Coordinates of C-alpha atoms in Angstrom, one line a residue:
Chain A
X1 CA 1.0 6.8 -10.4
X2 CA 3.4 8.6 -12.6
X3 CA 1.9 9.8 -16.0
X4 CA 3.3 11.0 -19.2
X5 CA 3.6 14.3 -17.9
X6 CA 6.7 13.2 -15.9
X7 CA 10.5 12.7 -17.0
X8 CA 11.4 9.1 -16.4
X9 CA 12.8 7.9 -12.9
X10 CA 15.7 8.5 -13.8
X11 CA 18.1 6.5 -10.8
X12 CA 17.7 3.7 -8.5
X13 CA 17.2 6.2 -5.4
X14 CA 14.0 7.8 -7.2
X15 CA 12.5 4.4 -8.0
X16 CA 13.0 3.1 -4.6
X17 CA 11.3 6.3 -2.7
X18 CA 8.0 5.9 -5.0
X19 CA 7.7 2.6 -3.7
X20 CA 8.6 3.4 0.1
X21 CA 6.4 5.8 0.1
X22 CA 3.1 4.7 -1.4
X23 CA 0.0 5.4 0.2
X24 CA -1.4 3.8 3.0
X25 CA -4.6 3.1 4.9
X26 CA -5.7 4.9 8.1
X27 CA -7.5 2.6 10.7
X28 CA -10.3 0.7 10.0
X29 CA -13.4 3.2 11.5
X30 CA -11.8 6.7 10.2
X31 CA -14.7 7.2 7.5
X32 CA -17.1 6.3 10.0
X33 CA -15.4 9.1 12.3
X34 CA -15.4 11.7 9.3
X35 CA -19.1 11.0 9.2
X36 CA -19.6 11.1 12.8
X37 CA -18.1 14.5 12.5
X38 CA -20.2 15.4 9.6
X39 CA -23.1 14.4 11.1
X40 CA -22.8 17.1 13.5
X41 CA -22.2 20.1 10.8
X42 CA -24.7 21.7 9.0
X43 CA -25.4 20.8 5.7
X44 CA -23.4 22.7 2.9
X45 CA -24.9 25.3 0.8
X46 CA -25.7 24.2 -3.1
X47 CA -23.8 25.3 -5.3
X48 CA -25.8 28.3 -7.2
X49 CA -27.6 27.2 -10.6
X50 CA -27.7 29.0 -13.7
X51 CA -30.7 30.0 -15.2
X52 CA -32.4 27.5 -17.9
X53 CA -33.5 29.8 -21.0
X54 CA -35.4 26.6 -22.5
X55 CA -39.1 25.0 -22.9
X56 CA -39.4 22.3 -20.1
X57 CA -39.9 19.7 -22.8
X58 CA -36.9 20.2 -25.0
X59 CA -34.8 20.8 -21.8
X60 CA -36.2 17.7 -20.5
X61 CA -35.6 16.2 -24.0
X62 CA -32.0 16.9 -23.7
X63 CA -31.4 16.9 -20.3
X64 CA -32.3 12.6 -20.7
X65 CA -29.6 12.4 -23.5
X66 CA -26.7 14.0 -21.9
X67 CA -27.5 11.8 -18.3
X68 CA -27.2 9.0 -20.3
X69 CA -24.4 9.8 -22.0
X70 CA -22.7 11.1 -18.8
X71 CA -23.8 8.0 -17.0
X72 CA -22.2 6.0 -19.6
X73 CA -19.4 7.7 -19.4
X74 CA -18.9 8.0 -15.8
X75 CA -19.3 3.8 -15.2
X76 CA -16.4 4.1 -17.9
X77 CA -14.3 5.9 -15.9
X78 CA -14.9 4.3 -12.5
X79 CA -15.2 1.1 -13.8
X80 CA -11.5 2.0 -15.3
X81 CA -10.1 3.6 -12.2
X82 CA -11.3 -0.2 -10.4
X83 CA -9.5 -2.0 -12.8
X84 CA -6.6 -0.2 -12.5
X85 CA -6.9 -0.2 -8.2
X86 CA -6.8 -3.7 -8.2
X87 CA -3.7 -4.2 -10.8
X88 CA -2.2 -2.7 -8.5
X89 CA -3.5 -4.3 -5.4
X90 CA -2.8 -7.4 -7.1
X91 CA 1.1 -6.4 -7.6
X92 CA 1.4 -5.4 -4.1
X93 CA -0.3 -8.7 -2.4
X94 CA 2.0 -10.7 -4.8
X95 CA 4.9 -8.4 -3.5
X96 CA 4.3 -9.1 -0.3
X97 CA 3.8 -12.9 -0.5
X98 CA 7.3 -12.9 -2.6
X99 CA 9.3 -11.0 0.4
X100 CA 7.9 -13.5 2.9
X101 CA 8.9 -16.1 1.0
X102 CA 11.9 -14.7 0.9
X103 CA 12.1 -14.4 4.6
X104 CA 11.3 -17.8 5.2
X105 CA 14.3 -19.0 3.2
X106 CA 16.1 -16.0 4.4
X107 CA 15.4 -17.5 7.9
X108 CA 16.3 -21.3 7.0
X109 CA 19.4 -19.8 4.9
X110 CA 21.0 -18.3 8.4
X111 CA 20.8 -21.8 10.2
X112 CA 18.7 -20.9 13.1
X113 CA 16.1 -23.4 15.0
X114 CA 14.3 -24.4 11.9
X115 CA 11.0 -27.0 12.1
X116 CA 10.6 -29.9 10.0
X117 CA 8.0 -30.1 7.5
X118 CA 5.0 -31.6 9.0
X119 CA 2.0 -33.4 7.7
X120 CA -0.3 -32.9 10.1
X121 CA -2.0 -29.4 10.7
X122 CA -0.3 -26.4 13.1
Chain B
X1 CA 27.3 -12.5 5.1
X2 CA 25.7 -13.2 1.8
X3 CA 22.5 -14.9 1.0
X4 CA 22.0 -16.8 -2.1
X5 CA 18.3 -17.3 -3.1
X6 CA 18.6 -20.3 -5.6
X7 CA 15.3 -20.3 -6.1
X8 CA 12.2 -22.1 -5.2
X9 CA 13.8 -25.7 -4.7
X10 CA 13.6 -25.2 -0.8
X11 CA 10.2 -25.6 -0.8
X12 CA 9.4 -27.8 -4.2
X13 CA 10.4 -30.7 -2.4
X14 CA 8.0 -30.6 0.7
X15 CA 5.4 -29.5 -1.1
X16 CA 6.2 -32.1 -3.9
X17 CA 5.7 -34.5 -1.1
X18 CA 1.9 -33.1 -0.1
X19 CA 0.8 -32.6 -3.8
X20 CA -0.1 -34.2 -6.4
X21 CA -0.6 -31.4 -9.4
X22 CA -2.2 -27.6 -9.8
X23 CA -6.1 -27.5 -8.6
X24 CA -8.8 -25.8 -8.4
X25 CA -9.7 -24.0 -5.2
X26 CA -11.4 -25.6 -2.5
X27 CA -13.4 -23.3 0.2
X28 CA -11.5 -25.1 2.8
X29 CA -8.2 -22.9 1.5
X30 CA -9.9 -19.6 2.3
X31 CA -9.1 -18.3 5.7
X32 CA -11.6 -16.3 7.9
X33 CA -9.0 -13.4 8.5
X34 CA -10.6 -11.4 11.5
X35 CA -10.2 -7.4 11.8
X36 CA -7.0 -7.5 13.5
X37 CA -8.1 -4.1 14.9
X38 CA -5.8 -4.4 18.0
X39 CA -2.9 -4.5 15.6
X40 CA -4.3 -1.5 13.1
X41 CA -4.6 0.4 16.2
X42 CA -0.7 0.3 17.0
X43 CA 0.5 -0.1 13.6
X44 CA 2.1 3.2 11.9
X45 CA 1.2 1.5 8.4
X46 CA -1.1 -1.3 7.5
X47 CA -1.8 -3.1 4.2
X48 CA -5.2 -4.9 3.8
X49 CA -6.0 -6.4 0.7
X50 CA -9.2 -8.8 -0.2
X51 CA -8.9 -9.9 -4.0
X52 CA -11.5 -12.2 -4.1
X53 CA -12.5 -14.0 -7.7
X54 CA -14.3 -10.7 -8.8
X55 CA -11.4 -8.5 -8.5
X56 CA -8.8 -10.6 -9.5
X57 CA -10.8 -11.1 -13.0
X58 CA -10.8 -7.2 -13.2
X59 CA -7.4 -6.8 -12.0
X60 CA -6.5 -9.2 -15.2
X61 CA -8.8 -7.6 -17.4
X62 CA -6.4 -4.7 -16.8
X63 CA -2.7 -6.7 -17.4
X64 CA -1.6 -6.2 -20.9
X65 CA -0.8 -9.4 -22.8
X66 CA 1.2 -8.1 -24.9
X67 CA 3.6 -6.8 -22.1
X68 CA 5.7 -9.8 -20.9
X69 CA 5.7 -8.7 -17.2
X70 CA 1.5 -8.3 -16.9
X71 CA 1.4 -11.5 -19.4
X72 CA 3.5 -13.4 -16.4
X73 CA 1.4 -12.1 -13.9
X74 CA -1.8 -12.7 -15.5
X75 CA -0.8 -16.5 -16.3
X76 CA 0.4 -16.8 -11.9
X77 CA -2.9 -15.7 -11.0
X78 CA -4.8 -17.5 -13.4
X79 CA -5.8 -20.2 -11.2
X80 CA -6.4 -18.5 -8.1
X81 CA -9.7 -17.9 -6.3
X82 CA -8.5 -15.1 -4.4
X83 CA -5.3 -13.3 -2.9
X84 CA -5.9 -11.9 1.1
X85 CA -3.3 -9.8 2.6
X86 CA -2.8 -8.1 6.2
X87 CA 0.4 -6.6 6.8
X88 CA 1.2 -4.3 9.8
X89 CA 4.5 -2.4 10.3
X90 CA 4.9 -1.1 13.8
X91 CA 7.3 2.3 14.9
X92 CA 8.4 -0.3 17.6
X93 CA 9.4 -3.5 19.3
X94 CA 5.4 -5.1 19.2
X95 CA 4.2 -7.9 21.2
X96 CA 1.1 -9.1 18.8
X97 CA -1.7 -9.8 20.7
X98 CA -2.2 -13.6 20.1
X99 CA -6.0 -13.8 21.0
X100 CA -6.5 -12.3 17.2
X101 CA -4.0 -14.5 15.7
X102 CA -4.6 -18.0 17.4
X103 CA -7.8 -17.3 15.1
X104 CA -6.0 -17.8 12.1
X105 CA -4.0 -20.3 13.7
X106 CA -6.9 -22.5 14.8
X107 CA -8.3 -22.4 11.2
X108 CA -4.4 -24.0 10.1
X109 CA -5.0 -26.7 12.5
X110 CA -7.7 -28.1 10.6
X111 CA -6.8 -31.5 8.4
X112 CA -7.4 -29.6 5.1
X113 CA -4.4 -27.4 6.1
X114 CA -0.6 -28.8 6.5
X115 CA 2.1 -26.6 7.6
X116 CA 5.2 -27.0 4.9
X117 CA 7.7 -25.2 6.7
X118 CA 8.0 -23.4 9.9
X119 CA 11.2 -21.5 10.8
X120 CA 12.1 -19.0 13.9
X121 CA 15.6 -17.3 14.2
X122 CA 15.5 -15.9 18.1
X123 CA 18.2 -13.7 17.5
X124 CA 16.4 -11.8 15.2
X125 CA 13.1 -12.8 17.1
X126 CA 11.6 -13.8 13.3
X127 CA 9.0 -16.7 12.9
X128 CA 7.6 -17.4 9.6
X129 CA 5.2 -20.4 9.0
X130 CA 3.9 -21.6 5.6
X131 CA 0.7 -24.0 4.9
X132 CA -0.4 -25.4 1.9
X133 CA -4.0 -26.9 2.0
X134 CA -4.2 -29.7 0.4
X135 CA -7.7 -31.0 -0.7
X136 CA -7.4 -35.2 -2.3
X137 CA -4.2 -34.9 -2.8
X138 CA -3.7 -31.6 -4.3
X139 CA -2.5 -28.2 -3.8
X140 CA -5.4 -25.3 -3.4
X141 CA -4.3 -22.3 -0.9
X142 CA -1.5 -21.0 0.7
X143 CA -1.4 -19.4 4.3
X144 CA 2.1 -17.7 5.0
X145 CA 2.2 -16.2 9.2
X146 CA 5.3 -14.0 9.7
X147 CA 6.3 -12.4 12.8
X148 CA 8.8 -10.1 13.1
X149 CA 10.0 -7.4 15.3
X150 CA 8.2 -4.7 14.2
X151 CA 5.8 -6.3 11.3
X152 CA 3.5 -8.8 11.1
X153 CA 2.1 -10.5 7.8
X154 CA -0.7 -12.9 7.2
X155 CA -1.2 -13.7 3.3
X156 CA -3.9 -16.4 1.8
X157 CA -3.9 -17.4 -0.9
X158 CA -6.7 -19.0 -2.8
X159 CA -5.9 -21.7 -5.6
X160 CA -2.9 -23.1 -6.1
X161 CA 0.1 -20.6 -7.2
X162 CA 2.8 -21.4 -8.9
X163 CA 5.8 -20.2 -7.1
X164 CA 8.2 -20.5 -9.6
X165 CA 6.4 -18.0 -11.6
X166 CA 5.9 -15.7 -8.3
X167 CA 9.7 -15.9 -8.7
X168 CA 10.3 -15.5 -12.2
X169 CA 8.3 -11.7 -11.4
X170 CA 11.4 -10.8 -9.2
X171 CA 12.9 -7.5 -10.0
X172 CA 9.5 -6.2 -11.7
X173 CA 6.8 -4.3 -10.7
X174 CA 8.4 -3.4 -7.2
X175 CA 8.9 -7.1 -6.5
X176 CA 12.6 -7.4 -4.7
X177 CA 14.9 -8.8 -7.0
X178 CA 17.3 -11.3 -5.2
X179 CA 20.8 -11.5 -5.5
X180 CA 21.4 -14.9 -7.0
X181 CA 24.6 -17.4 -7.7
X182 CA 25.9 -17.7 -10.7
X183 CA 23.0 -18.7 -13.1
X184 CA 20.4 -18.2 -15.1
X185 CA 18.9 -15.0 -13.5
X186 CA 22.1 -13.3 -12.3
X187 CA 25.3 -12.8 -11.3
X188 CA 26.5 -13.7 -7.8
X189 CA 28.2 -11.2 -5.3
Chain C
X1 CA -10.4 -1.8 -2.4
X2 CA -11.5 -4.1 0.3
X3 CA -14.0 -1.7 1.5
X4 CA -16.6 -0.8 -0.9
X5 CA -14.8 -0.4 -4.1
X6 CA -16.7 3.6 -4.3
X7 CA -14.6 5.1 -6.7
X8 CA -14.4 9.3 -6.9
X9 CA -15.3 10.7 -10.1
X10 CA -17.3 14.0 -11.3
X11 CA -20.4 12.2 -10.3
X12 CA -19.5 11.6 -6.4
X13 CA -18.5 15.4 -6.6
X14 CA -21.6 16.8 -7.9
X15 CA -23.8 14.6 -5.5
X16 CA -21.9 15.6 -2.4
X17 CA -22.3 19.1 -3.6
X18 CA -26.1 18.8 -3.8
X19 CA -25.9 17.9 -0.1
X20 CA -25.9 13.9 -0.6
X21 CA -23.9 13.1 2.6
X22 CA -23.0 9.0 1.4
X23 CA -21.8 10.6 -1.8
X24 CA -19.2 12.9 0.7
X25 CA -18.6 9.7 2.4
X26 CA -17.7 8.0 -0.8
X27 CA -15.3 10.9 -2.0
X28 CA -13.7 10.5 1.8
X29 CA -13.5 6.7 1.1
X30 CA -11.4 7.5 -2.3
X31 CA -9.0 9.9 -1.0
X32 CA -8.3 9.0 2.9
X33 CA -5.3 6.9 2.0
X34 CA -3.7 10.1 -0.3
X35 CA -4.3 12.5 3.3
X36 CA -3.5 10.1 6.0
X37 CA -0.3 9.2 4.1
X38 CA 0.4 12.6 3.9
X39 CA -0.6 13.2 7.4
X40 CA 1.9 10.5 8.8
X41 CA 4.8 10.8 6.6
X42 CA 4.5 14.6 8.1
X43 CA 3.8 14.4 11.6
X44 CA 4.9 10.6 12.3
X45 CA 2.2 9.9 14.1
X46 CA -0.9 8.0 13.5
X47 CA -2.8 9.3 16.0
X48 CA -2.2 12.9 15.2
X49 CA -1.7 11.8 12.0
X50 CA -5.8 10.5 12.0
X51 CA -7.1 13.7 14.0
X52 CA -5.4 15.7 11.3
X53 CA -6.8 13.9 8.3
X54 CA -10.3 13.9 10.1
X55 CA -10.2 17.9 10.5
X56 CA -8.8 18.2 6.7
X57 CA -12.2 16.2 5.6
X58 CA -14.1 18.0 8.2
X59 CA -12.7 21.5 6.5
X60 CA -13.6 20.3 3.0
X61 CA -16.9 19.3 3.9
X62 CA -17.5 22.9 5.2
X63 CA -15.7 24.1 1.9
X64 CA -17.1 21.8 -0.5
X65 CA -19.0 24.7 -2.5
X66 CA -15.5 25.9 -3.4
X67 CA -14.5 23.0 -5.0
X68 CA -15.3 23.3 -8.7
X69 CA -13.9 19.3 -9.9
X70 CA -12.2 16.3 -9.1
X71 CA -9.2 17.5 -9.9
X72 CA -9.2 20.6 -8.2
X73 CA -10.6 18.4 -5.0
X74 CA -7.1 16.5 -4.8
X75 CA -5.3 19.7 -5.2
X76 CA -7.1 21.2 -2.4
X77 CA -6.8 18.4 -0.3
X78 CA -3.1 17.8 -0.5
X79 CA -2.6 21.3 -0.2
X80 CA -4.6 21.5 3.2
X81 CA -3.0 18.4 4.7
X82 CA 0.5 19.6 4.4
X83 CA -0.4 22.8 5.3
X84 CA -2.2 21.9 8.2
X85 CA 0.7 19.8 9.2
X86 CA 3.3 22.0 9.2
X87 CA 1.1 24.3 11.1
X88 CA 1.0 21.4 13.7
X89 CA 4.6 20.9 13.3
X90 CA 5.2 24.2 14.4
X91 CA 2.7 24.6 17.0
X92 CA 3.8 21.1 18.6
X93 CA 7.3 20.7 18.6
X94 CA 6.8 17.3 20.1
X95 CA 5.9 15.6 17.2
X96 CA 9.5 16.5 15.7
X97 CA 11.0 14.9 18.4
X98 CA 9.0 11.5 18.2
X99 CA 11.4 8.7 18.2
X100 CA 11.6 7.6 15.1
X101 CA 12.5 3.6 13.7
X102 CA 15.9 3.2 13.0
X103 CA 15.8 0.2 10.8
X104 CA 19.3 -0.6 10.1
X105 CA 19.5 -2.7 7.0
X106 CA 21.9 -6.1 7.3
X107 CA 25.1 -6.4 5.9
X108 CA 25.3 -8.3 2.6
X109 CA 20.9 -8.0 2.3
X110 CA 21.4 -4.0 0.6
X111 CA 20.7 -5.1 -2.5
X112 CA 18.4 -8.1 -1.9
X113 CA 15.6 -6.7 1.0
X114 CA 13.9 -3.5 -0.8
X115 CA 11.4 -3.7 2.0
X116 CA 13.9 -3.3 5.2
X117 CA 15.2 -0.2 2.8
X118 CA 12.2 1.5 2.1
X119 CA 11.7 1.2 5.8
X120 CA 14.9 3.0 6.3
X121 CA 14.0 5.3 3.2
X122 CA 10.8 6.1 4.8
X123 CA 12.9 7.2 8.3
X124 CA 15.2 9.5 6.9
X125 CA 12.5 11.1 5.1
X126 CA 10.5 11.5 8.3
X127 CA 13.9 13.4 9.3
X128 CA 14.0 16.0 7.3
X129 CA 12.8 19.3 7.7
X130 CA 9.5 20.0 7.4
X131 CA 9.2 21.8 4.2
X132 CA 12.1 19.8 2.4
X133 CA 9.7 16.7 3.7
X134 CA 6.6 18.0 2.4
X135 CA 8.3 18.5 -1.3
X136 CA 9.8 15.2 -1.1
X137 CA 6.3 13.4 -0.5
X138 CA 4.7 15.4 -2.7
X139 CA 7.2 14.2 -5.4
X140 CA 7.6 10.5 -4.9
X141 CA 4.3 9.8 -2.6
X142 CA 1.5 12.1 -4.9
X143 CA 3.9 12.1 -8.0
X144 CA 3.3 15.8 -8.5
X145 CA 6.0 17.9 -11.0
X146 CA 7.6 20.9 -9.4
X147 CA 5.6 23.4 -10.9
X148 CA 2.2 21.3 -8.9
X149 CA 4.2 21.1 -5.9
X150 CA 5.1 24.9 -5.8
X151 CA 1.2 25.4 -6.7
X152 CA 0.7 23.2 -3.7
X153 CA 2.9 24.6 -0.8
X154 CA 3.0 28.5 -2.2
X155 CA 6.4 28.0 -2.9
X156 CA 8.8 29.2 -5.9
X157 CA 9.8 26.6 -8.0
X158 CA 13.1 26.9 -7.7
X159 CA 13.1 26.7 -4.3
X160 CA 10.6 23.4 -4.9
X161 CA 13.4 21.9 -6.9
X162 CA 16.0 23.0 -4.8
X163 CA 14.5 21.2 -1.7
X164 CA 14.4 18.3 -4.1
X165 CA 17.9 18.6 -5.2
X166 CA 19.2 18.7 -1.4
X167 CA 16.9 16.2 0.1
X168 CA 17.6 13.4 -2.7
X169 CA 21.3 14.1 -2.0
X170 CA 20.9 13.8 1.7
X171 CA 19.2 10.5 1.4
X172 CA 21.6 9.3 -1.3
X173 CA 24.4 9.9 1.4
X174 CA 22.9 8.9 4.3
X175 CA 21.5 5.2 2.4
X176 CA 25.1 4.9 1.0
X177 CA 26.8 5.0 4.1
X178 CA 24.5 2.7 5.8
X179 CA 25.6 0.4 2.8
X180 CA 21.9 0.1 1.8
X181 CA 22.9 1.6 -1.5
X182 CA 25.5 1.3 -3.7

């Protein structure tokens, strides 16, 4: 998450707390109970427009050319901000699958009751 | 005590035994994971990630070659159909409800599935189980189960990984770097 | 990203403003991992931990016209969360004295098991006081510089980076004595 703006971690300690702490998810219907909740409000008040001071047609006109260009642009940026969610979603399964691994051997390393490979199913 | 962690040769030769060479997935290597909602509900964090083919291409689209680490990573996943993760840390001793994980467990049992290595240390009350499926003679999926006391992981993987390059990413990107012998990739302590 | 794979951007923000309600519930989607983390690593508890999170979305919702971009929309929204929580904190003394996970990390694994110590990371920062915990998950969960987090909380900045100084110290001790550090 860190960006340029930011000195580099600078110990151990630092590095290890950005990684304890990243984000997590809340359980599995909490949008749907946001919504619920929003369901119940009143709608919000739009935000207040500024006057046009422009013909319809060359409004119109230009108003198509800057959607499309902003519409570009946007599927840019989200498409961007995907790529870079599932990076890291991808680092994080492959972190997980690495310290059960590790657990596994961990497991056989300490000598306790430990199951023979077998060849036929669970 | 210290733990060594030489490696991947633990499990290269069981799975040396089962396997022929890399594969291509088959759909019989993808696990129907269900919600798991009793275990959300408790847990105080939960990880859920769903990579399937899709996202995995974008999620390589955004690993730079020219960085070493993201070049590694993009050439471990390069053969995968997808990467499915549920992980669920609990604030206390859990008893996982087994209805929702006999699930999973009752996909492993089918012949396309064989489980490489199952171990349980009681004292610690730790049981981790690892399946490879195995379609005409090859590797394509992985299914790891761990239970501990207060955690509980399923991953599946899609497509045959190469664990030696999982290892090889130890110590980057977050990934716990082991303490090793004397070797190649570290000093001993 | 296992949900929908809606991502926030300037559009969402604009379309929830003109009343679209699935674009609000798409901007909620994007940012309930960055409150509920907040919400838990501040309370400790997931279900006051959800309510809270719910009520901070509820709040913007109700407040949306005030929002001006996306940027001032996480601002806002990390700003009420910890607020709101150390409100809660205060009002329900309780929570403080939640038990907490102990995860004691095993001899010889310090160096070896990062996630049995970010476990224990994660508890002692859950023991600190409040406002020392906010700054600290302000810095290392949302990456913020002092000068955003004393935005954030209304709080000098020396005082920000003094919280940070003590707190980092704390759980440089407390980590080192457990051996989990070296």
């Amino acid at each position: 998450m860190s960006d340029d703006r930011h000195e580099p971690e600078s110990n151990d300690l630092e590095r290890r707390l950005r990684a304890a702490l990243k984000p997590v998810n809340p359980g599995e219907g909490f949008t749907a109970g946001v919504m619920a909740r929003v369901a119940a409000e009143p709608r919000p008040a739009r935000r207040p427009r500024s006057p046009a001071v422009v013909s319809w047609l060359a409004f119109g006109l230009a108003a198509s050319v800057v959607l499309a260009v902003l519409l570009a642009h946007e599927w840019q940026v989200r498409r961007i901000e995907q790529g870079r969610e599932a990076r890291r979603q991808l680092i994080e399964a492959l972190r997980v699958t690495d310290e059960k691994l590790n657990l596994a051997y961990r497991v056989v390393n300490s000598r306790q009751d430990a199951a023979p490979a077998q060849h036929s199913g669970a | 005590m210290k733990v060594f962690f030489p490696g991947w040769q633990w499990l290269a030769a069981p799975m040396a035994a089962l396997t022929a060479s890399v594969a291509l997935a088959a759909p019989a290597a993808m696990l129907s994971l269900p919600d798991f909602d009793a275990l959300a509900a408790k847990a105080t964090e939960t990880v859920n990630i769903s990579l399937d083919p899709a996202l995995l291409g974008l999620a390589a689209g955004f690993l730079d070659s020219s960085n070493p680490d993201d070049a590694a990573t993009k050439e471990l996943i390069a053969g995968l159909k997808g990467i499915y993760v549920r992980n669920y840390t609990f604030d206390q001793d859990f008893s996982y409800p087994s209805a929702q994980v006999d699930l999973v467990r009752k996909q492993l049992a089918a012949p396309a599935w064989q489980r490489l290595v199952e171990v349980n240390n009681t004292k610690d009350h730790t049981h981790v189980q690892i399946y490879v499926a195995v379609d005409r003679g090859v590797a394509s999926g992985l299914a790891i189960i761990a239970s501990e006391p207060r955690e509980f992981t399923i991953v599946n993987i899609v497509g045959a990984i190469d664990l030696a390059k999982l290892r090889r990413l130890e110590g980057k990107f977050g990934i716990p770097k082991l303490d090793l012998p004397n070797g190649k990739d570290g000093q001993g302590k | 990203m296992s949900g929908d794979g809606e991502c926030t951007g300037g559009d969402l923000l604009r379309r929830a403003l003109a009343g679209e309600r699935a674009a609000f519930g798409a901007l909620v989607g994007t940012h309930q991992r960055m409150v509920f983390s907040l919400a838990l690593r501040m309370l400790r508890d997931r279900h006051a931990a959800e309510d809270l999170a719910q009520e901070v979305f509820l709040q913007l919702y109700r407040s949306l016209s005030a929002v001006s971009s996306e940027a001032h929309l996480a601002f806002w929204l990390r700003k009420v969360t910890v607020h709101r929580a150390i409100d809660r904190l205060r009002r329900e003394p309780r929570l403080e004295m939640a038990p907490l996970e102990e995860a004691q990390v095993p001899a010889g694994e310090a160096h070896s098991r990062d996630p049995i110590l970010e476990r224990r990371l994660r508890s002692l920062v859950a023991q600190l006081p409040p406002a020392a915990r906010a700054v600290v998950l302000l810095r290392y969960q949302e990456d913020l510089d002092p000068a955003d987090i004393a935005r954030t909380l209304r709080m000098p900045v020396n005082t920000v980076k003094s919280h940070l100084k003590r707190s980092l110290a704390e759980l440089r001790e407390r980590m080192t004595s457990s051996g989990a550090l070296t």
